[in-house]
Coordinates of C-alpha atoms and ligand atoms in Angstrom, one line a residue:
Chain Q
M1 CA 23.7 -26.5 5.8
D2 CA 25.9 -27.2 2.7
I3 CA 25.5 -25.4 -0.7
P4 CA 24.2 -28.3 -2.5
E5 CA 21.4 -28.5 0.1
L6 CA 20.8 -24.9 0.1
K7 CA 20.2 -24.9 -3.8
A8 CA 18.0 -28.0 -3.3
I9 CA 15.7 -26.0 -0.8
A10 CA 15.8 -23.0 -3.0
K11 CA 14.4 -24.8 -5.8
E12 CA 11.6 -26.2 -3.4
L13 CA 11.0 -22.6 -2.0
R14 CA 10.6 -21.3 -5.8
V15 CA 8.0 -24.0 -6.4
D16 CA 6.0 -23.1 -3.4
I17 CA 6.0 -19.4 -4.2
I18 CA 4.7 -20.1 -7.6
R19 CA 2.1 -22.4 -5.9
M20 CA 1.0 -19.8 -3.4
L21 CA 0.7 -17.2 -6.1
V22 CA -1.3 -19.1 -8.7
E23 CA -3.7 -20.3 -5.6
A24 CA -4.1 -16.6 -4.3
G25 CA -4.3 -15.0 -7.8
S26 CA -2.4 -11.9 -7.0
G27 CA 0.7 -11.0 -5.4
H28 CA 4.3 -10.2 -6.6
P29 CA 6.4 -13.0 -8.0
G30 CA 9.5 -11.0 -9.5
G31 CA 10.9 -9.8 -6.1
S32 CA 10.0 -13.0 -4.0
L33 CA 11.9 -14.8 -6.8
S34 CA 15.0 -12.5 -6.6
C35 CA 15.3 -12.6 -2.7
I36 CA 14.6 -16.4 -2.1
D37 CA 18.2 -17.2 -2.2
M38 CA 19.3 -14.8 0.3
L39 CA 16.3 -15.8 2.3
A40 CA 17.4 -19.5 2.2
A41 CA 21.0 -18.8 3.1
L42 CA 19.9 -16.6 6.1
F43 CA 17.2 -19.2 7.3
F44 CA 18.7 -22.5 6.7
H45 CA 22.5 -21.5 7.2
K46 CA 23.3 -18.4 9.0
M47 CA 20.7 -17.5 11.4
R48 CA 20.4 -18.6 15.0
H49 CA 16.7 -19.2 15.4
R50 CA 14.4 -22.1 16.8
P51 CA 11.3 -23.0 15.0
H52 CA 10.1 -24.8 18.0
D53 CA 10.8 -21.7 20.2
P54 CA 9.9 -18.9 18.2
H55 CA 10.3 -16.1 20.7
W56 CA 13.8 -17.3 22.1
P57 CA 15.0 -13.8 23.2
D58 CA 18.3 -14.5 21.7
R59 CA 17.4 -15.4 18.3
D60 CA 18.8 -13.6 15.2
R61 CA 16.4 -11.2 14.0
F62 CA 14.9 -10.8 10.5
V63 CA 13.1 -7.9 8.8
L64 CA 11.6 -8.0 5.4
S65 CA 11.4 -4.5 4.5
K66 CA 10.4 -5.1 0.9
G67 CA 7.0 -6.6 2.5
H68 CA 5.2 -7.3 -0.9
C69 CA 7.9 -10.1 -1.3
V70 CA 6.5 -12.0 1.8
P71 CA 5.6 -15.2 -0.2
A72 CA 9.3 -15.5 -0.1
L73 CA 9.5 -15.3 3.7
Y74 CA 6.3 -17.6 4.2
A75 CA 7.8 -20.3 2.0
V76 CA 11.0 -20.1 4.1
L77 CA 9.2 -20.1 7.5
A78 CA 7.0 -23.2 6.3
K79 CA 10.1 -25.0 5.4
A80 CA 11.7 -24.3 8.7
G81 CA 8.8 -25.6 10.5
Y82 CA 7.2 -22.5 12.0
F83 CA 3.8 -23.6 10.4
P84 CA 2.4 -26.3 8.2
R85 CA 3.4 -26.1 4.5
D86 CA -0.5 -26.5 3.8
E87 CA -1.0 -23.0 5.3
L88 CA 0.8 -21.6 2.2
L89 CA -2.2 -22.0 0.2
T90 CA -4.4 -19.7 2.2
L91 CA -2.3 -16.5 1.3
R92 CA -4.3 -13.5 0.9
K93 CA -7.5 -15.1 1.8
L94 CA -10.0 -13.8 4.1
D95 CA -9.0 -14.9 7.6
S96 CA -5.8 -16.2 6.8
R97 CA -2.8 -15.5 8.9
L98 CA -0.6 -15.0 5.6
Q99 CA -1.7 -11.5 4.7
G100 CA -0.8 -9.9 1.3
H101 CA 2.0 -7.9 3.3
P102 CA 3.6 -9.3 6.4
D103 CA 1.6 -8.7 9.5
R104 CA 3.4 -9.9 12.9
H105 CA 0.2 -9.6 15.0
R106 CA -1.6 -12.1 12.8
L107 CA 1.6 -14.5 12.2
P108 CA 3.7 -13.8 15.3
Y109 CA 6.7 -15.3 13.6
L110 CA 7.3 -12.5 11.7
E111 CA 9.5 -9.7 13.3
A112 CA 8.1 -6.7 11.7
S113 CA 4.9 -5.5 9.8
T114 CA 5.9 -4.1 6.7
G115 CA 4.6 -3.3 3.3
S116 CA 5.0 0.4 3.0
L117 CA 8.6 0.7 1.4
G118 CA 11.3 2.4 3.2
Q119 CA 10.5 1.5 6.8
G120 CA 12.2 -1.7 7.4
L121 CA 15.8 -0.7 8.0
S122 CA 14.8 1.7 10.6
I123 CA 13.0 -1.3 12.4
A124 CA 15.9 -3.4 12.0
L125 CA 18.4 -0.8 13.4
G126 CA 16.1 -0.3 16.3
M127 CA 16.3 -3.9 17.1
A128 CA 20.3 -3.8 16.6
L129 CA 20.4 -0.9 19.0
A130 CA 18.3 -2.4 21.7
G131 CA 20.6 -5.6 21.4
K132 CA 23.8 -3.7 21.8
S133 CA 22.4 -1.8 24.6
A134 CA 21.3 -4.8 26.4
Q135 CA 24.8 -6.5 25.6
K136 CA 23.1 -9.4 23.6
D137 CA 25.0 -10.8 20.9
Y138 CA 22.0 -11.5 18.5
R139 CA 22.4 -10.2 14.9
V140 CA 20.0 -8.4 13.0
Y141 CA 19.4 -9.2 9.1
C142 CA 17.4 -6.9 6.8
V143 CA 16.4 -7.3 3.5
I144 CA 15.8 -4.2 1.4
S145 CA 15.0 -3.7 -2.4
D146 CA 16.5 -1.3 -4.7
G147 CA 13.3 0.7 -5.6
E148 CA 13.1 1.2 -1.8
C149 CA 16.3 3.0 -1.7
Q150 CA 14.8 6.0 -3.5
A151 CA 13.0 6.6 0.0
G152 CA 14.6 9.0 2.0
Q153 CA 14.2 7.1 5.2
V154 CA 16.4 4.3 4.1
W155 CA 19.3 6.9 4.3
E156 CA 18.5 8.2 7.4
A157 CA 18.7 4.4 8.7
S158 CA 21.6 4.2 6.8
M159 CA 23.3 7.4 8.5
A160 CA 22.3 6.3 11.9
A161 CA 23.7 2.8 11.8
P162 CA 27.4 3.4 11.7
K163 CA 27.1 6.4 14.3
F164 CA 25.9 3.8 16.7
G165 CA 28.5 1.1 15.7
L166 CA 26.1 -1.5 14.7
D167 CA 28.2 -4.3 13.5
N168 CA 25.5 -6.6 14.7
L169 CA 23.2 -5.3 11.6
C170 CA 23.6 -6.5 8.3
A171 CA 21.2 -5.2 5.3
L172 CA 21.1 -7.3 2.2
L173 CA 20.0 -5.2 -0.9
D174 CA 18.1 -7.1 -3.7
Y175 CA 19.5 -5.1 -6.7
N176 CA 17.3 -6.5 -9.3
K177 CA 17.2 -3.2 -11.4
I178 CA 13.4 -3.3 -11.7
Q179 CA 10.7 -1.6 -9.7
L180 CA 6.7 -1.5 -10.2
S181 CA 6.7 0.6 -13.4
G182 CA 10.0 0.0 -15.2
A183 CA 13.8 0.0 -14.6
I184 CA 15.3 1.6 -11.7
K185 CA 17.6 3.6 -13.9
D186 CA 14.7 5.0 -15.9
I187 CA 12.5 5.8 -12.8
M188 CA 15.3 7.2 -10.6
D189 CA 18.7 6.0 -10.7
L190 CA 20.5 5.1 -7.7
E191 CA 24.1 4.5 -9.0
P192 CA 26.7 4.7 -7.8
L193 CA 25.1 2.6 -5.3
L194 CA 27.9 0.5 -3.5
E195 CA 29.8 3.9 -3.3
K196 CA 26.7 5.6 -1.4
W197 CA 26.6 3.0 1.1
R198 CA 30.5 3.3 1.6
A199 CA 30.3 7.0 1.8
F200 CA 27.7 6.5 4.6
N201 CA 30.5 4.6 6.3
W202 CA 28.9 1.0 6.0
H203 CA 31.1 -1.8 5.3
A204 CA 29.7 -2.7 1.8
V205 CA 30.4 -5.8 -0.5
E206 CA 29.1 -6.6 -3.9
I207 CA 28.1 -10.1 -4.7
D208 CA 26.1 -12.4 -7.1
G209 CA 22.6 -12.7 -5.1
H210 CA 22.1 -16.2 -6.5
D211 CA 25.5 -17.6 -5.7
F212 CA 25.3 -19.5 -2.4
A213 CA 29.1 -19.7 -1.9
A214 CA 29.2 -15.8 -2.4
I215 CA 26.0 -15.2 -0.1
T216 CA 27.4 -17.3 2.8
R217 CA 31.0 -15.9 2.5
A218 CA 29.5 -12.2 2.6
L219 CA 27.2 -13.2 5.5
D220 CA 30.4 -14.7 7.4
E221 CA 32.3 -11.5 6.4
A222 CA 29.5 -9.5 8.0
E223 CA 29.5 -11.2 11.1
R224 CA 33.5 -10.9 11.6
T225 CA 33.3 -7.1 10.6
K226 CA 33.5 -5.2 13.8
G227 CA 32.6 -1.4 14.6
R228 CA 30.1 -0.9 11.7
P229 CA 27.4 -2.4 9.9
T230 CA 27.4 -4.2 6.6
L231 CA 25.6 -3.7 3.4
I232 CA 25.7 -6.8 1.0
L233 CA 24.7 -5.5 -2.4
C234 CA 23.1 -8.5 -4.2
Q235 CA 23.3 -8.3 -7.8
T236 CA 19.9 -10.2 -8.7
I237 CA 17.4 -11.1 -11.4
K238 CA 14.0 -10.1 -11.0
G239 CA 11.9 -13.2 -11.5
K240 CA 15.1 -15.4 -11.3
G241 CA 14.4 -18.9 -12.2
V242 CA 11.3 -18.4 -14.4
S243 CA 12.4 -17.6 -18.1
F244 CA 9.3 -15.7 -19.0
M245 CA 9.5 -13.6 -15.7
E246 CA 13.3 -12.9 -15.7
G247 CA 14.0 -9.2 -16.0
R248 CA 10.6 -8.2 -16.9
W249 CA 8.6 -5.3 -14.8
E250 CA 5.4 -7.0 -16.0
W251 CA 5.9 -9.8 -13.4
H252 CA 6.5 -7.4 -10.3
G253 CA 2.9 -7.4 -9.1
K254 CA 1.1 -10.2 -11.3
A255 CA 0.2 -13.8 -10.2
P256 CA 0.6 -16.4 -12.9
N257 CA -2.3 -18.3 -13.9
H258 CA -2.5 -22.1 -13.6
E259 CA -1.2 -22.7 -17.0
E260 CA 1.6 -20.2 -16.3
G261 CA 2.2 -21.5 -13.1
E262 CA 2.7 -25.2 -14.1
R263 CA 5.3 -23.8 -16.9
A264 CA 7.2 -21.8 -14.2
I265 CA 7.1 -25.2 -11.9
Q266 CA 8.2 -27.3 -14.6
E267 CA 11.0 -24.9 -15.3
I268 CA 12.2 -24.5 -12.0
L269 CA 12.3 -28.3 -11.2
A270 CA 14.2 -28.8 -14.6
Q271 CA 17.0 -26.7 -13.4
T272 CA 20.5 -28.3 -12.1
Chain R
M1 CA -25.0 1.7 -17.0
G2 CA -21.3 1.5 -17.3
A3 CA -18.8 0.4 -14.8
K4 CA -15.5 2.1 -14.4
A5 CA -13.0 2.8 -11.6
T6 CA -13.0 6.4 -10.3
R7 CA -9.2 6.3 -10.8
V8 CA -9.7 5.3 -14.6
A9 CA -12.0 8.3 -14.9
F10 CA -9.6 10.5 -13.4
G11 CA -6.6 9.3 -15.6
E12 CA -8.8 10.0 -18.8
A13 CA -10.2 13.3 -17.6
L14 CA -6.7 14.5 -16.4
T15 CA -5.1 13.7 -19.9
R16 CA -8.0 15.8 -21.4
L17 CA -7.7 18.7 -19.0
G18 CA -4.0 18.6 -19.5
G19 CA -4.6 19.5 -23.2
E20 CA -6.6 22.7 -22.0
N21 CA -4.3 23.7 -19.3
P22 CA -0.7 24.0 -20.0
D23 CA -0.2 24.8 -16.2
I24 CA -1.1 21.4 -15.0
V25 CA 1.9 19.0 -14.1
V26 CA 1.8 15.6 -12.7
L27 CA 4.0 13.9 -10.0
D28 CA 3.9 10.3 -9.1
A29 CA 5.8 8.0 -7.1
D30 CA 6.4 4.7 -9.2
L31 CA 2.6 4.1 -9.3
S32 CA 1.7 5.6 -12.5
K33 CA 0.1 2.5 -13.9
S34 CA -2.0 2.0 -10.8
T35 CA -2.9 5.9 -10.2
M36 CA -3.7 5.9 -14.1
T37 CA -1.7 9.1 -14.7
E38 CA 0.5 6.8 -17.3
Q39 CA -1.9 8.3 -20.0
F40 CA -1.0 11.8 -19.0
A41 CA 2.6 10.7 -18.9
K42 CA 2.6 9.6 -22.3
K43 CA 0.8 12.4 -23.9
Y44 CA 2.6 15.2 -22.0
P45 CA 6.0 13.5 -21.1
D46 CA 7.5 16.9 -20.3
R47 CA 4.9 17.9 -17.6
F48 CA 5.2 14.3 -15.9
F49 CA 7.6 13.6 -13.3
D50 CA 8.1 10.2 -11.5
L51 CA 10.1 10.9 -8.4
G52 CA 10.4 7.1 -7.6
I53 CA 9.4 5.6 -4.2
A54 CA 9.7 8.5 -2.1
E55 CA 6.3 10.2 -1.5
G56 CA 7.5 12.9 1.1
N57 CA 9.9 14.3 -1.5
M58 CA 7.0 14.2 -4.1
V59 CA 5.0 16.2 -1.5
G60 CA 7.6 18.8 -1.1
A61 CA 8.3 19.1 -5.1
G62 CA 4.6 19.6 -5.8
A63 CA 4.4 22.6 -3.2
G64 CA 7.5 24.0 -5.0
M65 CA 5.9 23.8 -8.3
A66 CA 2.9 25.1 -7.2
L67 CA 4.7 28.1 -5.6
A68 CA 6.3 28.7 -9.1
G69 CA 2.8 28.9 -10.6
K70 CA 2.0 25.4 -11.7
I71 CA -0.9 23.3 -10.8
P72 CA 0.6 20.1 -9.5
F73 CA -1.5 16.8 -9.2
I74 CA 0.7 14.6 -6.7
C75 CA -0.3 11.0 -7.1
S76 CA -0.2 7.8 -5.2
F77 CA -2.1 5.3 -3.3
A78 CA -4.0 7.4 -0.7
C79 CA -2.3 5.5 2.1
F80 CA 1.0 6.5 1.1
V81 CA 0.7 9.9 -0.1
T82 CA -1.5 11.0 3.0
G83 CA 1.1 8.9 5.0
R84 CA 3.3 12.0 4.4
F85 CA 1.0 13.9 6.8
E86 CA 3.4 16.1 8.3
Q87 CA 4.8 17.3 4.7
I88 CA 1.5 17.8 3.5
R89 CA 0.9 19.8 6.8
M90 CA 3.8 22.0 6.5
S91 CA 4.9 22.5 2.7
I92 CA 1.2 22.1 1.4
A93 CA -1.3 23.5 3.7
Y94 CA 0.2 26.0 5.9
T95 CA 2.2 27.1 2.9
R96 CA -1.1 27.9 1.0
A97 CA 0.4 25.9 -2.0
N98 CA -2.1 25.1 -4.7
V99 CA -1.5 21.4 -4.8
K100 CA -3.8 18.7 -5.8
I101 CA -3.1 15.5 -3.7
V102 CA -4.7 12.5 -5.6
G103 CA -4.9 9.2 -3.4
T104 CA -6.0 6.2 -5.2
H105 CA -6.6 2.6 -3.7
A106 CA -8.6 4.0 -0.9
G107 CA -10.4 1.9 1.6
I108 CA -10.4 -1.8 2.3
G109 CA -12.5 -2.5 -1.1
I110 CA -8.9 -2.9 -2.6
G111 CA -9.1 -6.4 -1.1
E112 CA -6.0 -9.0 -1.3
D113 CA -3.0 -6.7 -0.8
G114 CA -4.5 -6.0 2.9
Y115 CA -3.8 -3.2 5.3
S116 CA -0.4 -2.0 4.5
Q117 CA -2.0 -0.7 1.3
M118 CA -5.3 0.1 2.4
A119 CA -6.3 4.1 3.3
V120 CA -8.7 4.0 6.0
E121 CA -7.2 7.0 7.7
D122 CA -6.6 9.4 5.0
I123 CA -10.1 11.6 5.0
A124 CA -9.6 11.9 8.9
L125 CA -5.9 13.2 8.3
M126 CA -6.9 15.4 5.2
R127 CA -10.0 16.8 7.1
S128 CA -8.0 18.1 9.9
L129 CA -6.2 20.6 8.0
P130 CA -8.0 23.9 7.9
N131 CA -7.9 24.9 4.5
M132 CA -7.9 21.3 2.8
V133 CA -10.8 20.5 0.5
V134 CA -11.6 16.7 0.5
I135 CA -13.7 15.2 -2.3
Q136 CA -14.3 11.7 -3.0
P137 CA -16.3 10.9 -6.3
A138 CA -18.7 7.9 -6.4
D139 CA -18.5 7.4 -10.2
A140 CA -16.9 8.2 -13.5
V141 CA -19.0 11.3 -14.2
E142 CA -18.6 12.6 -10.8
T143 CA -14.7 12.1 -11.0
E144 CA -14.7 14.2 -14.3
R145 CA -16.9 16.8 -13.1
A146 CA -15.2 16.9 -9.8
L147 CA -11.6 17.2 -11.4
E148 CA -12.9 20.0 -13.7
Y149 CA -13.9 21.9 -10.5
I150 CA -10.3 21.0 -8.7
V151 CA -8.2 22.6 -11.5
R152 CA -10.4 25.7 -11.1
H153 CA -10.2 25.7 -7.2
Q154 CA -7.5 27.9 -5.9
G155 CA -5.9 25.9 -3.0
P156 CA -5.1 22.4 -1.8
V157 CA -7.4 19.5 -2.4
F158 CA -7.4 15.8 -1.5
L159 CA -9.2 13.9 -4.1
R160 CA -9.8 10.2 -2.9
L161 CA -10.2 7.5 -5.6
M162 CA -10.8 3.8 -5.7
R163 CA -9.2 1.1 -7.3
Q164 CA -12.3 -1.3 -8.2
K165 CA -14.9 -0.5 -10.6
T166 CA -18.2 1.2 -9.6
E167 CA -21.5 1.4 -11.3
D168 CA -22.6 4.7 -12.7
I169 CA -25.0 6.4 -10.2
H170 CA -25.2 9.9 -11.9
P171 CA -26.8 11.0 -15.1
P172 CA -24.5 12.0 -18.0
D173 CA -25.3 15.8 -17.5
Y174 CA -24.5 15.5 -13.6
R175 CA -23.2 19.0 -12.4
F176 CA -20.7 18.9 -9.4
R177 CA -21.1 21.3 -6.7
L178 CA -18.5 21.5 -4.0
G179 CA -20.1 21.3 -0.4
K180 CA -23.2 19.8 -1.7
G181 CA -24.9 16.4 -1.3
V182 CA -26.6 14.7 -4.1
V183 CA -30.0 13.0 -3.4
L184 CA -30.0 9.6 -5.0
R185 CA -33.0 8.2 -3.9
P186 CA -36.1 10.1 -1.9
G187 CA -37.1 8.9 1.4
K188 CA -39.0 10.1 4.6
D189 CA -38.0 7.6 7.2
V190 CA -34.2 7.5 7.4
T191 CA -31.4 9.2 5.5
L192 CA -28.4 7.1 4.3
L193 CA -25.6 9.3 3.7
G194 CA -22.8 7.6 1.8
T195 CA -19.4 8.6 0.0
G196 CA -17.5 6.7 -2.7
G197 CA -18.2 3.1 -4.1
V198 CA -20.0 2.0 -1.0
L199 CA -23.2 4.3 -2.1
A200 CA -24.2 1.0 -4.1
N201 CA -24.6 -0.6 -1.1
A202 CA -26.4 2.0 0.6
L203 CA -28.8 2.0 -2.4
K204 CA -29.2 -1.8 -2.2
A205 CA -29.8 -1.4 1.6
A206 CA -32.6 1.1 0.8
E207 CA -34.0 -1.6 -1.1
I208 CA -34.1 -3.9 1.8
L209 CA -35.5 -1.1 3.9
A210 CA -38.4 -0.5 1.3
Q211 CA -39.3 -4.3 1.6
K212 CA -39.7 -3.9 5.4
G213 CA -41.8 -0.7 4.7
A214 CA -39.2 1.9 5.8
E215 CA -38.5 4.8 3.0
A216 CA -34.9 5.5 3.1
Q217 CA -33.4 8.4 1.5
V218 CA -30.2 7.8 -0.1
V219 CA -27.8 10.9 -0.4
N220 CA -24.3 10.8 -1.8
V221 CA -21.8 13.2 0.0
P222 CA -19.0 13.6 -2.6
T223 CA -17.3 16.6 -0.6
L224 CA -16.3 15.6 3.0
K225 CA -14.9 19.1 3.6
P226 CA -16.5 21.5 3.7
I227 CA -19.4 19.2 4.7
D228 CA -22.9 19.8 3.7
R229 CA -24.4 21.2 6.8
E230 CA -27.6 22.3 5.2
M231 CA -28.5 18.9 4.1
I232 CA -27.4 17.2 7.4
S233 CA -29.7 19.7 9.4
E234 CA -32.6 18.8 7.1
A235 CA -32.3 15.3 8.1
A236 CA -31.4 15.9 11.6
L237 CA -34.2 18.4 12.4
G238 CA -36.9 16.4 10.2
H239 CA -37.1 12.5 10.6
G240 CA -33.9 12.9 12.6
R241 CA -32.7 9.5 11.5
I242 CA -29.0 9.3 10.0
V243 CA -26.8 6.4 8.8
T244 CA -23.4 7.2 7.6
V245 CA -21.7 4.9 5.2
E246 CA -17.9 4.9 4.0
D247 CA -15.1 2.8 3.1
H248 CA -12.8 4.6 5.7
G249 CA -12.1 4.2 9.4
I250 CA -14.7 5.0 12.0
T251 CA -12.8 7.9 13.3
G252 CA -12.6 11.1 11.5
G253 CA -14.3 10.4 8.2
L254 CA -17.7 11.1 7.0
G255 CA -19.3 9.7 10.1
S256 CA -17.6 12.0 12.2
A257 CA -18.1 15.0 10.2
V258 CA -21.7 14.5 10.1
A259 CA -21.8 13.5 14.0
E260 CA -20.0 16.8 14.5
V261 CA -22.6 18.6 12.9
V262 CA -25.5 16.5 14.5
A263 CA -24.0 17.3 18.0
E264 CA -23.8 20.8 17.5
L265 CA -27.6 20.8 16.3
G266 CA -28.5 18.9 19.6
R267 CA -31.1 17.0 17.6
G268 CA -31.3 13.8 15.6
R269 CA -29.5 10.4 16.1
I270 CA -26.7 8.9 14.0
R271 CA -25.5 5.5 13.3
R272 CA -21.9 5.0 11.5
V273 CA -21.2 2.2 9.1
A274 CA -17.3 2.3 8.6
V275 CA -14.2 0.1 9.3
E276 CA -13.5 -0.7 13.1
D277 CA -10.3 -2.5 12.9
F278 CA -7.2 -2.9 10.9
A279 CA -8.8 -4.8 8.3
E280 CA -6.7 -7.5 6.3
S281 CA -6.5 -9.4 3.1
G282 CA -9.5 -10.9 1.3
N283 CA -11.6 -10.8 -1.7
P284 CA -13.5 -7.2 -1.7
D285 CA -16.9 -8.7 -1.1
G286 CA -16.0 -10.7 1.7
L287 CA -14.2 -8.0 3.3
Y288 CA -17.3 -5.7 3.0
R289 CA -19.3 -8.4 4.7
K290 CA -16.9 -9.0 7.6
Y291 CA -16.4 -5.3 8.1
G292 CA -20.0 -4.5 7.9
L293 CA -20.0 -2.3 4.8
C294 CA -22.6 -4.6 3.0
D295 CA -26.1 -3.7 2.3
E296 CA -27.4 -5.9 5.1
N297 CA -25.5 -4.3 8.0
I298 CA -26.3 -0.7 6.6
A299 CA -30.1 -1.8 6.4
A300 CA -29.7 -3.3 10.2
K301 CA -28.3 0.0 11.4
A302 CA -31.1 2.0 9.9
L303 CA -33.6 -0.4 11.6
E304 CA -32.0 0.0 14.8
L305 CA -32.7 3.8 14.5
L306 CA -36.1 3.1 13.2
G307 CA -36.9 0.9 16.1
E308 CA -35.8 3.1 18.8
Ligands
TPP401 C1 6.0 3.7 0.4 C2 5.4 2.8 -0.5 N1 5.2 3.5 -1.8 C3 4.8 2.8 -2.9 C4 4.6 1.4 -2.6 C5 3.8 0.5 -3.7 N2 5.0 -0.4 -4.3 C6 4.9 -1.8 -3.8 S1 6.1 -2.8 -4.4 C7 6.6 -1.2 -5.4 C8 7.8 -1.4 -6.2 C9 9.0 -1.9 -5.6 O1 9.9 -2.3 -6.2 P1 11.6 -2.6 -5.8 O2 11.7 -1.7 -4.4 O3 12.4 -2.6 -6.6 O4 11.0 -4.0 -4.9 P2 11.3 -5.6 -5.9 O5 11.8 -5.2 -7.1 O6 12.3 -6.3 -5.0 O7 10.1 -6.2 -5.9 C10 5.9 -0.2 -5.2 C11 6.0 1.1 -5.6 C12 4.9 0.8 -1.5 N3 4.6 -0.5 -1.2 N4 5.2 1.6 -0.5
MG402 MG1 13.4 -4.0 -7.6

């Protein structure tokens, strides 16, 4: 898919995220909007997957380690045809397959159940290890958040992946600079972040996480990189696409009401 | 009757007690707006430490501060802090560090966030550690009184708090006594032992039972460990019918603690109302109905015992 098409899709997906959250009345808009461009590039450009054959053994795997941003993933999966778009409006409701955080038992198109931060990269690492040892050529992608990088387990996984030469593993770090209760730099600074990943022997590159040309280029580069995993440090804006949410921790975990949702959707649709 | 979440009452009481005791320090893991430690943080910024999304490190740091003479409260959602079980086991419990572990957002009553944020194994985990005291207050006044006790108590404590509001069920002059149940309603036919916010449903169940001619005693069990053996023995050896009610998994919580005593006594019968599966997202009332923590199901369990 080319870049104008990806842009158009991302717009639709942003609208879906807002609609879902308004209907649910709770959830996490900020981090869903900051990672949606990466997810769109992965599912509609890079990854080899078959919505009509979701358990195809050779599919590329995707793990959303920052599980609270699952509305972004649901929007992508619906758009790709894994389930009907109408189902998006069941998010967080009793008996829904669309749990507030990913549940792969209820929704089998999800590769992992997440929602406790810090665990997803280890799971992705395990999938990549399994792929290598079975001489499969599938790739494993994992989206992690910046606040999540405060968790020790992220660095345990980070230390292990190069040891096993996991060039089939690519992590995308959604560096939106904000966590639940404030700015990353005030709560627990991560800098120098790119250098940390490099010191842990990853091939680490930094890009604008809302620029599809940059995202797709970095994903291609990751695939060409042999012998070690790649970390794409995506500079992003929390709440990207909705002016009153952008860069504000207040919109980390609060759903827009109907009026706010309408305003958000109008803004998204007006963007070129 | 006021309605307040126990986590809110905790945040207020902790701030007040912080003024009285300069040894109190508070550690949090990027959830101070939800655990309600934010108020303490604002008032005593030099005694508040946000360790970021790194609960394992928070457990260890809390232990270290306790060993250096402080009274640390380490706070997060109950699932995340007790999820660092091995660190708690080693650095707090076995070490005999005077750390107060505070877990908020306990149970499936948190609703829409779903299982990943619901603590339903925390009582079981904390109860398994030999020297851990486990307390779950049911309303605001009990939270305040329990917290006063916890500051004085030497040794590790797990304090389990709720996200959602609960009605007051105790009078303002309520006294907290460690290891003691509190009779909320007298009754001679069956005893409903509850802990936390679901006590409101147990009280409603007693109403349903009253309409059917059965007198249910309702007892609040704020201390899960040490459990009130005396009170359990009275019910087991008396009418011999006990129903436990808790927003926690069926294994290892209040129901298990009571069943252990009943089994040792060799008398009395018990039914456990608790969460029997992974639960899910949904509105709290709907979840309580689906997972059987509602008044109707509590009453039904009591009727089962009464019918036998
Ligand atoms: C282990 C763990 N601790 C705490 C939480 C509660 N929590 C949910 S989201 C969040 C903040 C996440 O911020 P960040 O990682 O930066 O994510 P993003 O900005 O992408 O939304 C926290 C603390 C959690 N889900 N898991
Ligand atoms: Mg962030």
